[in-house]
């Protein structure tokens, strides 16, 4: 069995105000797969994703990118080579408002990867093209639609060429029309070889069409884990049945 | 320092709310005394004076005529009877006279901090003061003189005749002591901050008389036929040259020179030129010498042919340039230091964060004026203590800039802190997910955004700094307000000089706004990417 692109073992995280949010989560994302994370609101999906993205310190457990330890309990790696293995796309695009769309995509390759400005610019243009947003290059974030913003945010994360791209409900702030637009981009990326993705989503159609594997999270625990076939099977887990019924 | 420390000369010290300023030196007294002894032990005034070939003599040029004041017909020149005494004294000591200016209230501290060698500026010889500094033999004898309205000339011929009438004096002046000694009740003594006010109040009838030193009475009221000087003077006192207590050899030389000056008629001639001669001077052993006519400047009248506006505006313009220099140098320092403080407070390690927060609290919680005094007078002691006496040579403009920058940095820190905190957490998340370190996130993502938010408030502070910079005139920096007041008092034109100064301030302020707006425009624009490197 080859080393997975991303592996999280027994992650635990609690918030003083809300108790044990992650209660021993183990996640395994094989190479070249799209992994979906589903679960009810408040089940801990965002928290898990933020831990995987190294934005949050887990209380216990470990995270490995391609076999390299990125977090061991609350000790999170500061090594830029490790940190740049993950990219994140949030619920909100969180674009940098003082830069153009191109600038948003350009900044990290230039400043973090150390590419020279021209090289970074080329990469930024290519990445914007991949998400069909090249024509928006010179717009400011507040001159973009919600879907356009989210596409730029995806490009911004992709330009760092992460091993794993973590997407936290990238379409929940968008109307159905835009959802389709962003999902189309994600699907295309997913089909594009070499991209590993973890997508938190409520869009079961997307899961069925584009995901290879899925984890069902409930109350901080992963109740069901496996291929997307589990979504068609009833009786595996009562909570999952209830969840699928509702969505 | 008691009431006696007020400039009777100051007659003309024109700073409002001077009472609060008056207390500053006493608050710092213990500290400064320590400073002074440390420094004084290290130097002998006469030897260092001779070595430098310069006698630095201290005075306040905004104190008004006839002491040392800007020539009304050429405001760049400082004239006055004490200027002439200082120059003659320096010549006799075989060195060159160099004027050191500071606010009158700060002169003694300046002397003790070795910023000058001696003071010649209407310092009355009092027991209080003699405990702190040494006095030479006196060079001038004055007395208190009443001024009344011309129509009361025959009614109020003495202090006794004024029994029961309110009398105006300059706030904190020696005249108060004289009245109290003569048994005038406190309730009848009305104090004013401004030297001209006692005269105008007498004219307006709010008081029946005003009391001040005789030659000041003559200078301000002599040319006004609505006022009359009461012939009978009383309570005489004397002015002496002030030197540090430790400078015994210098004191002896100064005394010898003054004796010679008195004996050969030089001092008599100077006093005659300035209309200050009277028989009381003979009691000090001063020879009158050949008769000399008083010069026009000695007779306190406004210049007959109007104010020399082109010269005055030129002086004010240069003073405005000083104000602009103080502002232009200190504000960028304050802005960047403030940003650094804010970052240290928000993101620094705990001890540093606490320290910086404490700095902001203390700096914002204490008057700028106190900080200026503290830095100015403690630097020499600090320099000696650290073994870097060069700190001594920090001139007052540098001290002024450092103080203004350090003070405003605290205010700017709070502005930056609010702006930094206004940047949403999600921006940090986005940057963190892209692999930016916290330092890079601040530099490339957070500060470019917070800067837009803080800029309007910073420009606002820039405007108030332009005006606050006038406080450094307390240590003798000739900025706009000090120069305007100095010229105004010397030319009997304080209101018009203040209006002129206000106009200059307004121009500076408008320039600051214009600059601020162009900065804001630039900050609002999206940042352009560098062009690709041509291949
Ligand atoms: N910073 C925080 N401090 C305290 N509690 C938190 C914090 N972030 C999340 N929580 C709590 O942790 C629990 C899980 O939150 P999380 O955001 O991971 O849920 P989610 O599965 O992403 O839900 P949704 O589908 O609504 O986005 C919730 O009860 C939430 O209140
Ligand atoms: Mg969530």
Tab-separated table of C-alpha atoms in Angstrom, chain A residues 61-213:
chain	number	residue	atom	x	y	z
A	61	UNK	CA	-3.153	12.914	17.279
A	62	UNK	CA	-0.935	13.411	14.287
A	63	UNK	CA	-1.095	14.634	10.708
A	64	UNK	CA	1.182	13.439	7.922
A	65	UNK	CA	1.554	14.748	4.392
A	66	UNK	CA	2.953	12.056	2.109
A	67	UNK	CA	4.368	10.363	5.154
A	68	UNK	CA	6.033	13.469	6.575
A	69	UNK	CA	4.817	14.558	9.984
A	70	UNK	CA	3.161	17.972	9.871
A	71	UNK	CA	1.574	17.919	13.312
A	72	UNK	CA	2.226	15.752	16.299
A	73	UNK	CA	-0.256	16.629	19.000
A	74	UNK	CA	-0.216	20.377	19.499
A	75	UNK	CA	3.240	20.662	17.908
A	76	UNK	CA	2.591	21.958	14.406
A	77	UNK	CA	5.425	22.124	11.925
A	78	UNK	CA	6.813	25.524	11.017
A	79	UNK	CA	8.747	24.156	8.086
A	80	UNK	CA	7.522	26.068	5.033
A	81	UNK	CA	8.142	23.011	2.837
A	82	UNK	CA	5.747	21.007	4.980
A	83	UNK	CA	3.200	23.770	5.362
A	84	UNK	CA	2.961	24.406	1.664
A	85	UNK	CA	1.800	20.827	1.078
A	86	UNK	CA	-1.751	21.957	1.888
A	87	UNK	CA	-3.869	24.661	0.386
A	88	UNK	CA	-7.257	25.794	1.570
A	89	UNK	CA	-10.415	27.218	0.075
A	90	UNK	CA	-12.841	28.575	2.623
A	91	UNK	CA	-16.564	29.058	2.796
A	92	UNK	CA	-15.911	32.748	2.112
A	93	UNK	CA	-13.324	33.533	-0.574
A	94	UNK	CA	-11.313	35.768	1.856
A	95	UNK	CA	-9.527	37.444	-1.025
A	96	UNK	CA	-6.977	40.145	-0.173
A	97	UNK	CA	-8.890	43.351	-0.911
A	98	UNK	CA	-5.837	45.491	-1.580
A	99	UNK	CA	-4.744	43.381	-4.546
A	100	UNK	CA	-6.255	42.602	-7.940
A	101	UNK	CA	-7.400	39.098	-8.761
A	102	UNK	CA	-4.026	38.511	-10.392
A	103	UNK	CA	-2.241	40.004	-7.390
A	104	UNK	CA	-4.114	37.657	-5.069
A	105	UNK	CA	-2.867	34.651	-6.982
A	106	UNK	CA	0.588	36.132	-7.558
A	107	UNK	CA	1.492	37.111	-3.983
A	108	UNK	CA	2.184	33.730	-2.385
A	109	UNK	CA	4.220	32.211	-5.262
A	110	UNK	CA	6.360	35.365	-5.199
A	111	UNK	CA	6.686	35.931	-1.468
A	112	UNK	CA	6.399	32.410	-0.081
A	113	UNK	CA	7.876	30.272	-2.867
A	114	UNK	CA	10.340	32.992	-3.792
A	115	UNK	CA	9.620	32.934	-7.525
A	116	UNK	CA	10.772	36.078	-9.264
A	117	UNK	CA	7.940	38.516	-10.006
A	118	UNK	CA	7.715	37.659	-13.688
A	119	UNK	CA	7.697	33.923	-13.109
A	120	UNK	CA	5.088	34.287	-10.372
A	121	UNK	CA	3.013	36.389	-12.712
A	122	UNK	CA	3.140	33.728	-15.402
A	123	UNK	CA	2.115	31.079	-12.942
A	124	UNK	CA	-0.709	33.265	-11.629
A	125	UNK	CA	-2.049	33.833	-15.139
A	126	UNK	CA	-1.903	30.130	-15.943
A	127	UNK	CA	-3.695	29.235	-12.738
A	128	UNK	CA	-6.388	31.852	-13.292
A	129	UNK	CA	-6.842	30.371	-16.750
A	130	UNK	CA	-7.355	26.933	-15.235
A	131	UNK	CA	-10.326	28.202	-13.248
A	132	UNK	CA	-11.577	30.202	-16.259
A	133	UNK	CA	-10.916	33.517	-14.581
A	134	UNK	CA	-8.072	34.952	-16.633
A	135	UNK	CA	-10.305	37.697	-18.000
A	136	UNK	CA	-10.820	38.892	-14.414
A	137	UNK	CA	-7.107	39.309	-13.748
A	138	UNK	CA	-7.119	43.078	-13.304
A	139	UNK	CA	-10.326	43.368	-11.285
A	140	UNK	CA	-10.389	44.159	-7.616
A	141	UNK	CA	-12.128	41.611	-5.363
A	142	UNK	CA	-15.036	43.983	-4.793
A	143	UNK	CA	-15.543	44.148	-8.541
A	144	UNK	CA	-16.133	40.389	-8.796
A	145	UNK	CA	-19.274	38.290	-8.349
A	146	UNK	CA	-19.396	35.726	-5.562
A	147	UNK	CA	-18.693	32.820	-7.902
A	148	UNK	CA	-15.868	34.703	-9.588
A	149	UNK	CA	-14.371	35.481	-6.215
A	150	UNK	CA	-14.513	31.853	-5.178
A	151	UNK	CA	-12.846	30.819	-8.455
A	152	UNK	CA	-10.058	33.298	-7.810
A	153	UNK	CA	-9.719	31.911	-4.285
A	154	UNK	CA	-9.389	28.402	-5.740
A	155	UNK	CA	-6.756	29.664	-8.167
A	156	UNK	CA	-4.917	31.373	-5.322
A	157	UNK	CA	-4.691	28.087	-3.441
A	158	UNK	CA	-3.813	26.072	-6.558
A	159	UNK	CA	-0.992	28.390	-7.587
A	160	UNK	CA	0.976	27.125	-4.595
A	161	UNK	CA	0.740	23.655	-6.136
A	162	UNK	CA	-0.266	21.992	-2.861
A	163	UNK	CA	-0.258	18.226	-2.485
A	164	UNK	CA	-3.704	18.434	-0.975
A	165	UNK	CA	-6.334	21.069	-1.549
A	166	UNK	CA	-8.792	21.397	1.318
A	167	UNK	CA	-12.146	22.950	0.394
A	168	UNK	CA	-14.589	23.889	3.130
A	169	UNK	CA	-18.075	24.188	1.632
A	170	UNK	CA	-16.769	26.405	-1.132
A	171	UNK	CA	-20.266	26.964	-2.457
A	172	UNK	CA	-22.377	27.374	0.642
A	173	UNK	CA	-22.343	31.156	0.294
A	174	UNK	CA	-23.399	30.981	-3.341
A	175	UNK	CA	-26.755	30.629	-5.059
A	176	UNK	CA	-27.453	27.415	-7.062
A	177	UNK	CA	-26.325	28.977	-10.332
A	178	UNK	CA	-22.947	29.964	-8.939
A	179	UNK	CA	-22.696	26.719	-7.050
A	180	UNK	CA	-22.791	24.914	-10.336
A	181	UNK	CA	-20.132	27.241	-11.745
A	182	UNK	CA	-17.722	26.664	-8.851
A	183	UNK	CA	-18.502	22.978	-8.642
A	184	UNK	CA	-17.770	22.622	-12.331
A	185	UNK	CA	-14.350	24.111	-11.744
A	186	UNK	CA	-13.730	21.817	-8.809
A	187	UNK	CA	-14.914	18.785	-10.736
A	188	UNK	CA	-12.593	19.630	-13.576
A	189	UNK	CA	-9.729	19.983	-11.141
A	190	UNK	CA	-10.687	16.742	-9.522
A	191	UNK	CA	-10.561	14.958	-12.820
A	192	UNK	CA	-7.256	16.592	-13.564
A	193	UNK	CA	-4.621	14.086	-12.554
A	194	UNK	CA	-2.323	14.906	-9.703
A	195	UNK	CA	-4.711	16.880	-7.554
A	196	UNK	CA	-5.702	15.496	-4.196
A	197	UNK	CA	-8.697	17.111	-2.644
A	198	UNK	CA	-10.659	17.017	0.552
A	199	UNK	CA	-14.026	18.682	0.057
A	200	UNK	CA	-16.486	19.453	2.813
A	201	UNK	CA	-19.837	19.653	1.102
A	202	UNK	CA	-23.569	19.197	1.347
A	203	UNK	CA	-23.824	18.611	-2.383
A	204	UNK	CA	-24.435	14.895	-2.679
A	205	UNK	CA	-24.554	15.114	-6.465
A	206	UNK	CA	-21.028	16.426	-6.414
A	207	UNK	CA	-19.971	13.667	-4.051
A	208	UNK	CA	-21.519	11.045	-6.277
A	209	UNK	CA	-20.079	12.448	-9.484
A	210	UNK	CA	-16.618	13.578	-8.455
A	211	UNK	CA	-15.568	12.026	-5.160
A	212	UNK	CA	-13.707	8.737	-4.820
A	213	UNK	CA	-14.151	8.288	-1.105
